[in-house]
Structure formats: structure tokens, C-alpha cells
Short mmCIF file of C-alpha atoms in Angstrom, two decimals:
data_model
loop_
_atom_site.label_atom_id
_atom_site.label_comp_id
_atom_site.label_asym_id
_atom_site.label_seq_id
_atom_site.Cartn_x
_atom_site.Cartn_y
_atom_site.Cartn_z
CA MET A 1 -18.76 43.18 4.20
CA ALA A 2 -17.61 42.15 0.71
CA LEU A 3 -17.30 38.41 0.08
CA ASP A 4 -16.10 36.36 -2.85
CA VAL A 5 -18.49 33.42 -3.17
CA LEU A 6 -17.25 30.43 -5.21
CA TYR A 7 -19.16 27.45 -6.62
CA PHE A 8 -17.80 24.13 -7.90
CA ALA A 9 -19.03 21.13 -9.86
CA TRP A 10 -22.82 20.89 -10.16
CA LEU A 11 -23.37 23.85 -7.85
CA ARG A 12 -21.40 25.98 -10.30
CA GLU A 13 -23.50 24.65 -13.18
CA ARG A 14 -26.86 25.22 -11.48
CA ILE A 15 -25.97 28.71 -10.39
CA GLY A 16 -24.49 29.48 -13.79
CA GLN A 17 -21.25 31.09 -12.69
CA PRO A 18 -18.06 29.99 -10.91
CA ARG A 19 -17.87 33.00 -8.57
CA GLU A 20 -19.52 36.24 -7.63
CA ARG A 21 -18.72 39.14 -5.34
CA ILE A 22 -21.46 40.09 -2.92
CA GLU A 23 -22.14 42.54 -0.12
CA THR A 24 -23.57 40.84 2.96
CA GLN A 25 -24.17 41.25 6.67
CA ALA A 26 -24.61 37.49 7.21
CA ALA A 27 -23.08 36.37 10.51
CA THR A 28 -22.85 32.68 9.61
CA VAL A 29 -22.67 30.46 6.53
CA ARG A 30 -26.30 29.50 7.12
CA GLU A 31 -27.39 33.13 7.00
CA LEU A 32 -25.38 33.61 3.81
CA VAL A 33 -27.14 30.61 2.25
CA ALA A 34 -30.50 32.21 3.07
CA GLU A 35 -29.46 35.47 1.39
CA LEU A 36 -28.12 33.70 -1.69
CA SER A 37 -31.23 31.50 -1.98
CA ALA A 38 -33.39 34.62 -2.00
CA MET A 39 -31.51 36.09 -4.99
CA ASP A 40 -33.04 33.90 -7.71
CA GLU A 41 -34.39 30.42 -8.49
CA TRP A 42 -30.99 29.10 -9.59
CA HIS A 43 -29.31 29.91 -6.29
CA ALA A 44 -32.34 28.55 -4.49
CA ALA A 45 -32.25 25.28 -6.42
CA ALA A 46 -28.51 24.78 -5.99
CA LEU A 47 -28.63 25.39 -2.25
CA ALA A 48 -31.97 23.69 -1.54
CA ASP A 49 -30.53 20.44 -0.11
CA LEU A 50 -27.77 21.44 2.27
CA SER A 51 -27.02 17.82 3.14
CA ALA A 52 -25.46 17.60 -0.34
CA VAL A 53 -23.47 20.82 0.04
CA ARG A 54 -20.03 21.31 1.60
CA VAL A 55 -18.56 24.67 2.60
CA ALA A 56 -15.11 26.20 2.87
CA ILE A 57 -14.30 29.55 4.46
CA ASP A 58 -11.04 31.04 3.21
CA GLN A 59 -10.11 27.65 1.77
CA GLU A 60 -10.66 25.67 4.97
CA LEU A 61 -13.58 23.24 5.35
CA ALA A 62 -16.23 24.73 7.64
CA GLU A 63 -19.63 23.97 9.17
CA LEU A 64 -22.89 25.68 8.25
CA ASP A 65 -22.97 27.49 11.57
CA ALA A 66 -19.41 28.75 11.32
CA PRO A 67 -19.11 32.56 11.78
CA LEU A 68 -18.22 34.65 8.74
CA ALA A 69 -16.52 37.49 10.63
CA GLY A 70 -13.30 38.38 8.82
CA ALA A 71 -13.90 35.95 5.95
CA ARG A 72 -12.91 36.97 2.44
CA GLU A 73 -13.87 33.90 0.44
CA VAL A 74 -16.64 31.35 0.90
CA ALA A 75 -17.01 28.31 -1.36
CA PHE A 76 -19.94 25.92 -1.87
CA PHE A 77 -19.51 22.51 -3.48
CA PRO A 78 -20.76 18.92 -3.46
CA PRO A 79 -19.10 16.19 -1.38
CA MET A 80 -15.59 15.72 -2.72
CA THR A 81 -14.68 12.82 -4.97
CA GLY A 82 -10.91 12.94 -5.20
CA GLY A 83 -8.40 10.13 -5.30
CA MET B 1 7.74 15.69 1.45
CA ALA B 2 5.80 17.25 -1.39
CA ALA B 3 2.25 17.73 -2.65
CA ARG B 4 1.62 18.62 -6.29
CA VAL B 5 -1.47 19.37 -8.38
CA GLN B 6 -1.12 19.31 -12.15
CA SER B 7 -3.03 18.63 -15.34
CA ALA B 8 -0.11 16.88 -17.09
CA PRO B 9 0.17 13.08 -16.92
CA PHE B 10 2.85 11.62 -14.67
CA ASP B 11 4.88 8.44 -14.66
CA LEU B 12 4.53 6.43 -11.44
CA GLY B 13 7.89 4.77 -11.98
CA ALA B 14 9.68 8.07 -12.50
CA GLU B 15 7.99 9.56 -9.44
CA LEU B 16 9.16 6.63 -7.30
CA ALA B 17 12.75 6.65 -8.58
CA GLY B 18 14.93 7.31 -5.54
CA PHE B 19 11.92 7.82 -3.30
CA GLY B 20 12.47 6.45 0.20
CA ALA B 21 16.26 6.10 -0.17
CA GLY B 22 17.61 5.43 3.34
CA SER B 23 14.24 4.16 4.51
CA GLY B 24 13.20 0.52 4.82
CA ALA B 25 9.64 0.37 3.52
CA VAL B 26 8.01 2.21 0.62
CA VAL B 27 4.30 2.00 -0.19
CA SER B 28 2.67 3.59 -3.21
CA PHE B 29 -0.92 3.88 -4.31
CA SER B 30 -2.05 5.05 -7.69
CA GLY B 31 -5.54 5.50 -9.05
CA LEU B 32 -6.31 5.04 -12.73
CA VAL B 33 -9.34 5.99 -14.86
CA ARG B 34 -11.50 2.86 -15.32
CA ASP B 35 -13.67 2.50 -18.40
CA GLU B 36 -16.64 1.30 -16.31
CA GLY B 37 -17.64 -1.30 -18.86
CA GLY B 38 -17.29 1.06 -21.82
CA ARG B 39 -19.47 3.82 -20.34
CA LEU B 40 -16.51 6.18 -19.99
CA VAL B 41 -14.01 7.61 -22.42
CA ALA B 42 -12.56 10.05 -19.90
CA LEU B 43 -12.97 11.74 -16.54
CA GLU B 44 -13.05 15.50 -16.14
CA ILE B 45 -11.66 16.53 -12.76
CA GLU B 46 -12.46 19.95 -11.34
CA HIS B 47 -10.62 21.30 -8.32
CA TYR B 48 -10.37 24.38 -6.13
CA PRO B 49 -7.06 26.07 -6.99
CA GLY B 50 -5.41 27.37 -3.86
CA MET B 51 -7.36 25.26 -1.42
CA THR B 52 -6.31 22.00 -3.09
CA GLU B 53 -2.58 22.54 -2.66
CA LYS B 54 -3.04 23.60 0.98
CA ALA B 55 -5.25 20.62 1.77
CA LEU B 56 -2.87 18.08 0.23
CA ALA B 57 0.14 19.53 2.03
CA ALA B 58 -1.77 19.56 5.33
CA TYR B 59 -2.82 15.90 4.99
CA GLY B 60 0.75 14.92 4.07
CA GLU B 61 2.23 16.67 7.08
CA ARG B 62 -0.39 15.19 9.37
CA ALA B 63 0.39 11.67 8.10
CA ALA B 64 4.14 12.24 8.47
CA GLN B 65 3.71 13.21 12.12
CA ARG B 66 1.22 10.55 13.02
CA PHE B 67 3.06 7.64 11.40
CA GLY B 68 6.66 8.85 11.72
CA LEU B 69 7.29 8.90 7.98
CA ASP B 70 10.76 9.36 6.52
CA ASP B 71 9.19 10.81 3.37
CA TRP B 72 5.85 11.24 1.58
CA ARG B 73 4.57 12.44 -1.77
CA ILE B 74 1.11 13.30 -3.07
CA LEU B 75 0.36 14.05 -6.69
CA HIS B 76 -3.16 14.70 -8.03
CA ARG B 77 -4.20 15.65 -11.53
CA HIS B 78 -7.09 17.80 -12.75
CA GLY B 79 -8.65 18.42 -16.16
CA ARG B 80 -9.57 15.81 -18.74
CA LEU B 81 -8.08 12.33 -18.13
CA ALA B 82 -8.57 9.54 -20.66
CA VAL B 83 -9.44 5.97 -19.64
CA GLY B 84 -6.32 4.18 -18.40
CA GLU B 85 -4.49 7.36 -17.42
CA PRO B 86 -3.23 7.81 -13.86
CA ILE B 87 -5.39 10.16 -11.77
CA MET B 88 -3.23 10.50 -8.69
CA MET B 89 -0.65 8.84 -6.49
CA VAL B 90 0.56 8.84 -2.93
CA ALA B 91 3.84 7.38 -1.72
CA THR B 92 5.03 6.89 1.85
CA ALA B 93 8.38 5.79 3.26
CA ALA B 94 8.94 4.56 6.80
CA ARG B 95 11.24 2.32 8.77
CA HIS B 96 8.75 -0.56 8.90
CA ARG B 97 5.94 -1.65 6.62
CA ALA B 98 3.04 -1.18 9.04
CA ALA B 99 3.60 2.59 9.28
CA ALA B 100 4.11 2.96 5.53
CA PHE B 101 0.90 1.04 4.73
CA GLN B 102 -1.18 2.84 7.35
CA ALA B 103 0.03 6.26 6.26
CA ALA B 104 -0.79 5.54 2.61
CA GLU B 105 -4.30 4.35 3.52
CA TYR B 106 -4.80 7.35 5.80
CA LEU B 107 -3.79 9.73 3.01
CA MET B 108 -6.09 8.01 0.53
CA ASP B 109 -9.05 8.15 2.91
CA TRP B 110 -8.54 11.88 3.42
CA LEU B 111 -7.98 12.61 -0.26
CA LYS B 112 -11.10 10.70 -1.31
CA SER B 113 -13.50 12.60 0.92
CA ARG B 114 -11.80 15.82 2.00
CA ALA B 115 -9.58 17.10 -0.80
CA PRO B 116 -11.48 19.54 -3.07
CA PHE B 117 -11.71 17.51 -6.28
CA TRP B 118 -14.87 16.63 -8.21
CA LYS B 119 -15.05 14.02 -10.92
CA ARG B 120 -17.41 14.03 -13.89
CA GLU B 121 -17.85 11.18 -16.33
CA ILE B 122 -17.24 11.83 -20.01
CA GLY B 123 -18.95 9.22 -22.20
CA PRO B 124 -18.92 8.61 -25.95
CA ASP B 125 -21.63 11.30 -26.30
CA GLY B 126 -19.95 13.92 -24.14
CA PRO B 127 -20.14 15.04 -20.51
CA GLY B 128 -22.29 12.85 -18.27
CA ALA B 129 -22.98 12.66 -14.55
CA TRP B 130 -20.89 14.03 -11.73
CA VAL B 131 -19.52 11.09 -9.77
CA ALA B 132 -21.39 10.71 -6.48
CA ALA B 133 -19.46 10.41 -3.23
CA ARG B 134 -19.44 6.83 -1.92
CA ALA B 135 -20.71 6.14 1.58
CA GLU B 136 -17.80 3.69 2.08
CA ASP B 137 -15.33 6.50 1.44
CA GLU B 138 -16.95 8.68 4.08
CA ASP B 139 -17.09 5.75 6.50
CA ALA B 140 -13.42 4.94 5.90
CA LEU B 141 -12.44 8.21 7.56
CA SER B 142 -13.93 7.20 10.88
CA ARG B 143 -11.22 4.61 11.49
CA TRP B 144 -8.52 7.25 11.99
CA MET C 1 0.19 -12.57 -12.20
CA ALA C 2 3.82 -13.46 -11.67
CA ALA C 3 6.27 -14.36 -8.91
CA ARG C 4 10.00 -14.03 -9.52
CA VAL C 5 13.14 -14.80 -7.49
CA GLN C 6 16.40 -13.32 -8.67
CA SER C 7 19.77 -12.08 -7.46
CA ALA C 8 19.91 -9.13 -9.87
CA PRO C 9 18.69 -5.70 -8.74
CA PHE C 10 15.38 -4.47 -10.10
CA ASP C 11 13.87 -1.09 -10.80
CA LEU C 12 10.55 -0.52 -9.02
CA GLY C 13 9.47 2.03 -11.61
CA ALA C 14 10.21 -0.27 -14.51
CA GLU C 15 8.37 -3.13 -12.79
CA LEU C 16 5.30 -0.96 -12.30
CA ALA C 17 5.24 0.41 -15.86
CA GLY C 18 1.94 -0.69 -17.37
CA PHE C 19 1.05 -2.74 -14.29
CA GLY C 20 -2.66 -2.60 -13.48
CA ALA C 21 -3.69 -1.18 -16.85
CA GLY C 22 -7.48 -1.47 -17.02
CA SER C 23 -7.75 -1.61 -13.25
CA GLY C 24 -8.64 1.26 -10.93
CA ALA C 25 -6.28 0.95 -7.97
CA VAL C 26 -2.63 -0.10 -7.83
CA VAL C 27 -0.70 -0.58 -4.59
CA SER C 28 2.99 -1.36 -4.39
CA PHE C 29 5.27 -2.15 -1.50
CA SER C 30 9.02 -2.31 -1.69
CA GLY C 31 11.54 -3.14 1.00
CA LEU C 32 15.03 -1.63 0.98
CA VAL C 33 18.20 -2.55 2.89
CA ARG C 34 18.53 -0.14 5.83
CA ASP C 35 21.98 0.70 7.21
CA GLU C 36 20.78 0.25 10.83
CA GLY C 37 22.75 3.24 12.03
CA GLY C 38 25.93 2.24 10.19
CA ARG C 39 26.03 -1.33 11.54
CA LEU C 40 25.32 -2.80 8.10
CA VAL C 41 27.04 -2.58 4.76
CA ALA C 42 24.91 -5.28 3.16
CA LEU C 43 22.43 -8.08 3.71
CA GLU C 44 23.05 -11.64 2.55
CA ILE C 45 19.80 -13.38 1.72
CA GLU C 46 19.66 -17.17 1.55
CA HIS C 47 16.64 -18.96 0.11
CA TYR C 48 15.36 -22.43 -0.71
CA PRO C 49 15.46 -22.78 -4.50
CA GLY C 50 12.40 -24.60 -5.72
CA MET C 51 10.30 -24.07 -2.64
CA THR C 52 10.63 -20.29 -2.82
CA GLU C 53 9.12 -19.95 -6.28
CA LYS C 54 6.27 -22.29 -5.39
CA ALA C 55 5.52 -20.48 -2.12
CA LEU C 56 5.46 -17.02 -3.74
CA ALA C 57 3.19 -18.19 -6.56
CA ALA C 58 0.85 -19.88 -4.07
CA TYR C 59 0.59 -16.74 -1.89
CA GLY C 60 -0.04 -14.60 -4.96
CA GLU C 61 -2.82 -16.85 -6.23
CA ARG C 62 -4.39 -17.02 -2.79
CA ALA C 63 -4.40 -13.21 -2.53
CA ALA C 64 -5.85 -12.88 -6.04
CA GLN C 65 -8.77 -15.14 -5.15
CA ARG C 66 -9.43 -13.72 -1.73
CA PHE C 67 -9.33 -10.05 -2.73
CA GLY C 68 -10.51 -10.31 -6.35
CA LEU C 69 -7.31 -8.89 -7.82
CA ASP C 70 -7.05 -7.88 -11.46
CA ASP C 71 -3.29 -8.48 -11.31
CA TRP C 72 -0.43 -9.10 -8.86
CA ARG C 73 3.33 -9.31 -8.92
CA ILE C 74 5.89 -10.55 -6.39
CA LEU C 75 9.62 -10.13 -6.85
CA HIS C 76 12.18 -11.15 -4.20
CA ARG C 77 15.95 -11.06 -4.43
CA HIS C 78 18.57 -13.31 -2.87
CA GLY C 79 22.35 -13.07 -2.49
CA ARG C 80 24.33 -10.05 -1.32
CA LEU C 81 22.38 -6.77 -1.29
CA ALA C 82 24.10 -3.51 -0.44
CA VAL C 83 22.57 -0.88 1.85
CA GLY C 84 19.94 1.12 -0.03
CA GLU C 85 19.23 -1.60 -2.59
CA PRO C 86 15.71 -2.94 -3.06
CA ILE C 87 15.16 -6.35 -1.45
CA MET C 88 11.73 -7.16 -2.80
CA MET C 89 8.45 -5.77 -4.03
CA VAL C 90 4.82 -6.72 -4.29
CA ALA C 91 2.23 -4.98 -6.44
CA THR C 92 -1.52 -5.50 -6.50
CA ALA C 93 -4.21 -4.15 -8.82
CA ALA C 94 -7.92 -4.15 -8.04
CA ARG C 95 -11.07 -2.24 -8.88
CA HIS C 96 -11.10 -0.34 -5.59
CA ARG C 97 -8.37 0.71 -3.20
CA ALA C 98 -9.46 -1.31 -0.16
CA ALA C 99 -8.88 -4.64 -1.94
CA ALA C 100 -5.56 -3.52 -3.42
CA PHE C 101 -4.26 -2.34 -0.02
CA GLN C 102 -5.47 -5.42 1.84
CA ALA C 103 -4.00 -7.80 -0.72
CA ALA C 104 -0.60 -6.06 -0.58
CA GLU C 105 -0.55 -6.24 3.23
CA TYR C 106 -1.67 -9.87 3.15
CA LEU C 107 1.12 -10.75 0.73
CA MET C 108 3.69 -8.93 2.85
CA ASP C 109 2.57 -10.67 6.03
CA TRP C 110 2.89 -14.06 4.36
CA LEU C 111 6.23 -13.29 2.73
CA LYS C 112 7.74 -12.01 5.97
CA SER C 113 7.02 -15.13 8.00
CA ARG C 114 6.29 -17.97 5.56
CA ALA C 115 8.40 -17.55 2.45
CA PRO C 116 11.73 -19.45 2.75
CA PHE C 117 14.19 -16.56 2.94
CA TRP C 118 16.77 -15.92 5.67
CA LYS C 119 18.61 -12.64 6.12
CA ARG C 120 22.09 -12.25 7.53
CA GLU C 121 23.71 -8.94 8.39
CA ILE C 122 27.03 -8.07 6.76
CA GLY C 123 28.92 -5.43 8.72
CA PRO C 124 32.14 -3.52 8.03
CA ASP C 125 34.06 -6.53 9.45
CA GLY C 126 32.22 -9.21 7.49
CA PRO C 127 29.29 -11.55 8.12
CA GLY C 128 27.41 -10.95 11.36
CA ALA C 129 24.24 -12.27 12.93
CA TRP C 130 21.33 -13.93 11.20
CA VAL C 131 18.33 -11.60 11.46
CA ALA C 132 15.88 -12.92 14.06
CA ALA C 133 12.22 -13.28 13.19
CA ARG C 134 10.11 -10.51 14.77
CA ALA C 135 7.18 -11.46 16.98
CA GLU C 136 5.14 -8.66 15.34
CA ASP C 137 5.60 -10.31 11.96
CA GLU C 138 4.31 -13.62 13.26
CA ASP C 139 1.42 -11.87 15.02
CA ALA C 140 0.51 -9.97 11.85
CA LEU C 141 -0.48 -13.24 10.18
CA SER C 142 -3.25 -13.88 12.68
CA ARG C 143 -5.38 -11.07 11.26
CA TRP C 144 -6.05 -12.93 8.00
CA MET D 1 13.57 -45.16 2.57
CA ALA D 2 16.10 -42.70 1.10
CA LEU D 3 15.62 -39.03 2.00
CA ASP D 4 17.35 -35.84 0.97
CA VAL D 5 17.69 -33.72 4.10
CA LEU D 6 18.36 -30.00 3.57
CA TYR D 7 19.51 -27.35 6.03
CA PHE D 8 19.37 -23.58 5.69
CA ALA D 9 20.81 -20.49 7.42
CA TRP D 10 22.30 -21.17 10.87
CA LEU D 11 21.14 -24.79 10.85
CA ARG D 12 23.25 -25.32 7.74
CA GLU D 13 26.20 -23.67 9.44
CA ARG D 14 25.93 -25.64 12.66
CA ILE D 15 25.53 -28.95 10.87
CA GLY D 16 28.33 -28.05 8.47
CA GLN D 17 26.64 -29.04 5.21
CA PRO D 18 23.68 -27.82 3.13
CA ARG D 19 22.27 -31.29 2.43
CA GLU D 20 22.81 -34.97 2.98
CA ARG D 21 21.21 -38.16 1.76
CA ILE D 22 20.15 -40.61 4.47
CA GLU D 23 18.45 -43.97 4.86
CA THR D 24 15.71 -43.89 7.46
CA GLN D 25 12.64 -45.72 8.73
CA ALA D 26 11.36 -42.64 10.60
CA ALA D 27 7.57 -42.38 10.37
CA THR D 28 7.36 -38.69 11.28
CA VAL D 29 9.52 -35.58 11.20
CA ARG D 30 9.95 -35.86 14.96
CA GLU D 31 11.36 -39.39 14.63
CA LEU D 32 13.70 -38.17 11.89
CA VAL D 33 14.93 -35.39 14.20
CA ALA D 34 15.73 -38.02 16.87
CA GLU D 35 17.73 -40.08 14.36
CA LEU D 36 19.62 -37.04 13.07
CA SER D 37 20.36 -35.80 16.60
CA ALA D 38 21.89 -39.19 17.43
CA MET D 39 24.35 -38.93 14.51
CA ASP D 40 26.79 -36.42 16.04
CA GLU D 41 27.07 -33.40 18.32
CA TRP D 42 26.58 -30.91 15.45
CA HIS D 43 23.25 -32.35 14.42
CA ALA D 44 22.27 -32.58 18.07
CA ALA D 45 23.17 -28.93 18.73
CA ALA D 46 21.42 -27.64 15.61
CA LEU D 47 18.21 -29.53 16.37
CA ALA D 48 18.24 -29.13 20.17
CA ASP D 49 15.64 -26.34 20.35
CA LEU D 50 12.81 -27.33 18.06
CA SER D 51 10.84 -24.18 18.87
CA ALA D 52 13.43 -22.35 16.71
CA VAL D 53 13.23 -24.85 13.86
CA ARG D 54 10.79 -24.92 10.94
CA VAL D 55 10.25 -27.89 8.64
CA ALA D 56 9.24 -28.44 5.03
CA ILE D 57 8.38 -31.81 3.46
CA ASP D 58 8.80 -31.86 -0.30
CA GLN D 59 8.93 -28.05 -0.27
CA GLU D 60 5.71 -27.53 1.68
CA LEU D 61 5.71 -26.25 5.27
CA ALA D 62 4.89 -29.10 7.69
CA GLU D 63 4.45 -29.84 11.38
CA LEU D 64 6.82 -31.93 13.51
CA ASP D 65 4.28 -34.72 13.71
CA ALA D 66 3.64 -34.83 9.99
CA PRO D 67 4.09 -38.32 8.46
CA LEU D 68 7.08 -38.92 6.19
CA ALA D 69 5.54 -41.69 4.09
CA GLY D 70 6.35 -41.02 0.43
CA ALA D 71 8.51 -37.99 1.17
CA ARG D 72 11.64 -37.44 -0.91
CA GLU D 73 12.99 -34.20 0.58
CA VAL D 74 12.84 -32.80 4.13
CA ALA D 75 14.26 -29.38 5.00
CA PHE D 76 15.08 -27.84 8.39
CA PHE D 77 15.54 -24.10 8.85
CA PRO D 78 15.03 -21.20 11.27
CA PRO D 79 11.88 -19.03 11.24
CA MET D 80 11.80 -17.21 7.92
CA THR D 81 12.80 -13.57 7.61
CA GLY D 82 11.78 -12.59 4.11
CA GLY D 83 10.28 -9.37 2.84
#
């Protein structure tokens, strides 16, 4: 399936782009992380410490083991610091 | 009953004019850019367009239901904000003060840790560190 | 850092303009005259001139010390206040939101039960009952 | 000693005046209440239920057993309803 993958804040900076479109068969966010980390050292570095990474699927916060079936957009970002 | 995301400054007083008319108790919170002892000249706030608006509206509606609000408003800025400028505000209106206070604190706790905003410090020499999430902010959520 | 007692209306927005500059978190509370389902056309608020000003200033200073406030403001009206008009406001400014929220709630709890004001309902047919103190307001003080 | 005694809200209404100046030897607020209650039926009615009455001595909240020595102004009023 085709997915838009978005990055924010320091994840965006480490990966070097705010978004990319990828083809994947990943069933869960965790599988997608493994695929992305295998692409190059920048993805690997940005996604190395998952305790510092938050995920949204189609603009809703999600867990690492959430299924990707039907998803169109997945975003990775650090813990939020709003307010 | 409105959530707004914008880069333009806002005026707290103007936002509160007429807010809560017919209600008994109005609480507002606003957050301002601190200079952190001269380390900062500005904050740069990144957000997730699309998700942000949905998240703010969802938190507002949840607070309205849970605390029986007569009205609520959330406004959050993004982009470059100079020291002293307002970053965001929430306002809540309810019949009695306890509900209005609790709803405002509830909204702030959710915004701090669950709304997709990221702050970066801008010092005299340019962009500095991304602001780290505070453990107290995460802990604050557990009370609701 | 100011407490004020007056009969004239006030504008919450104007009172908050510039309040908390240099601070990080500003909380305001304001109380408005409710119509109580049409029973009220106004409230008449009596107070104890002399004692009132001293009590408000003392509560403000106590809150500032206890919660490390950068600034605070208390404004309370007396006399005849029509439905929808603001009765009073408190504002608190602190480095972080928890202190600003707690100080505002602390001030409200003290004002409700310990500041020398007495409310009387004015209905369509003239003066009605004096408003009774609420047990919840008295209980609220015990948390501090 | 000479004391200004003030009344507010429904105590003022029941007693029929906002303040009066009295001569008293009362040592405590409670003794003053007994003297006032003996003056006439209006004072007696207003001060009958002390659980509904609050007291200030020289503009500071005080207890019924507080001493009056040196006081210049004593006020009686219902529980406050500010805010």
C-alpha cells in the first residue's frame, strides 16, 4: 500500500525531509519503523529510540503496535510540548 | 465553542469580550513566551496542520461534556513568537467556579502533552534546542 | 499586586491588558450575575468599607507568598449589579501554570467565604432574599 | 469603654440601624452579645442564632470568645457571600 509518512520537529531535521511517500506491506507501525530504519542511517538514527517517538495514524495518536490496514498517513514526532 | 490555530498574535482581552455571557463563572488561562533569564529571544512553534485543529476541537468537546460547560474557547499559535508574546489561551464558562477551573486545567493538561505542537528555543545566536517534554506535564494527565 | 473595591463596572479584557508581562502563565477568574432562570434582575452587594480592602489585600499577599506569584490582581464590585454584569475578578501570574491555577482557586475560595461581602437578590418585584452561604464554599477552604 | 458596633446585611435590617455607639464593660464578644441582646427584641432576634453570625474586631475576623480589650469597632454580620 502507498503511505504518506510525515516527520516533525527534530525527527524531521534528522531525517532531512518533512514527508515522503512510500510503498509498504508493513502490518503495524512497528513494522513500518523497521522498514524505514533500514532505508538509510538518517532514518535509523531518528527512529533509534522509540521511547522518544510518538505516532499518529491518519491524524489520531496511536500505539506502536497499532495496525496500519487502511491507513493513508502516518506521522512520527517527539513528545508534544504545546501550551 | 471554538478551537483556532493561527500564527497571528491575539489579544486576550478582545478574545474574552462577551465570552461566557449568561454564565456565572469564567476562567481563562494564557501562556506567554518567557525570556528564560535572557537565553531566549523567541520561540518557534511547529505544529501538524490538520491534526492540530481536530485535536483541539476534540479536547474542547470532551471538556464541555465532562464539566458541563456553557462555553469554551481554545486558541493556539504557531510560527515565530517573540519573548512576551502570548502563545495560547483557553477559556471556559460554567455555572459555578469549580467546573470552570477544572475544565480549564483539564484542557491545559491535554494541550501540553497531547496536542501536536513542538517548541524550539531561538536565542540571540539563532535556533537552539527543541524544548523537552516535562515529566510533570505527562504526570498531570493521570489525574483526569 | 493590587486589590480594588468599586461600584463601577469593569472590563475584564482591559484589566488583563499587559497583566503578567514577563511571566509565563496567567490565570483569570471572573464571576458574572446569573439570571437564575428569570428570578433575578440584579444583585445588590453590600460590603464593609475599610475591612474589605484590607481583607482582599491580605489574601492577595498570602497567595503571592504561598504560590510564588509574579503578579496578582483582585477586583470586587459592590452596589446594584444587573444580570450579566461582572461581579468580580481575580488574576494571577506565575512561571508555570500549576501555581497560577492554584493561586486563583485559593483566592476565590477565600473571597467566597471570608471577604466581607453580602449578596441580595433583586427580582422583578424588588429586593428579595439575601443569598445564603453555600456549604461547598465553606468546605472548599479546608483544602488549603 | 466606648465601642462602635456595626451590623451588615440582614443583621442590619433586623436591628434597624447600620451602627451604634455603646458604652460597655464586656470582656469578650460573647459578653457583648449578651448585653446587646438585653437591649430590645430586635437586637435579641438578630443575635439569637450565633451559628449564623460572624464577627470582626477592628476589621479582622474574630471568634466569639475573643477578648475586647482595646477594641474600638466590633461588627456583626451573616456568613459572607462574596465572589
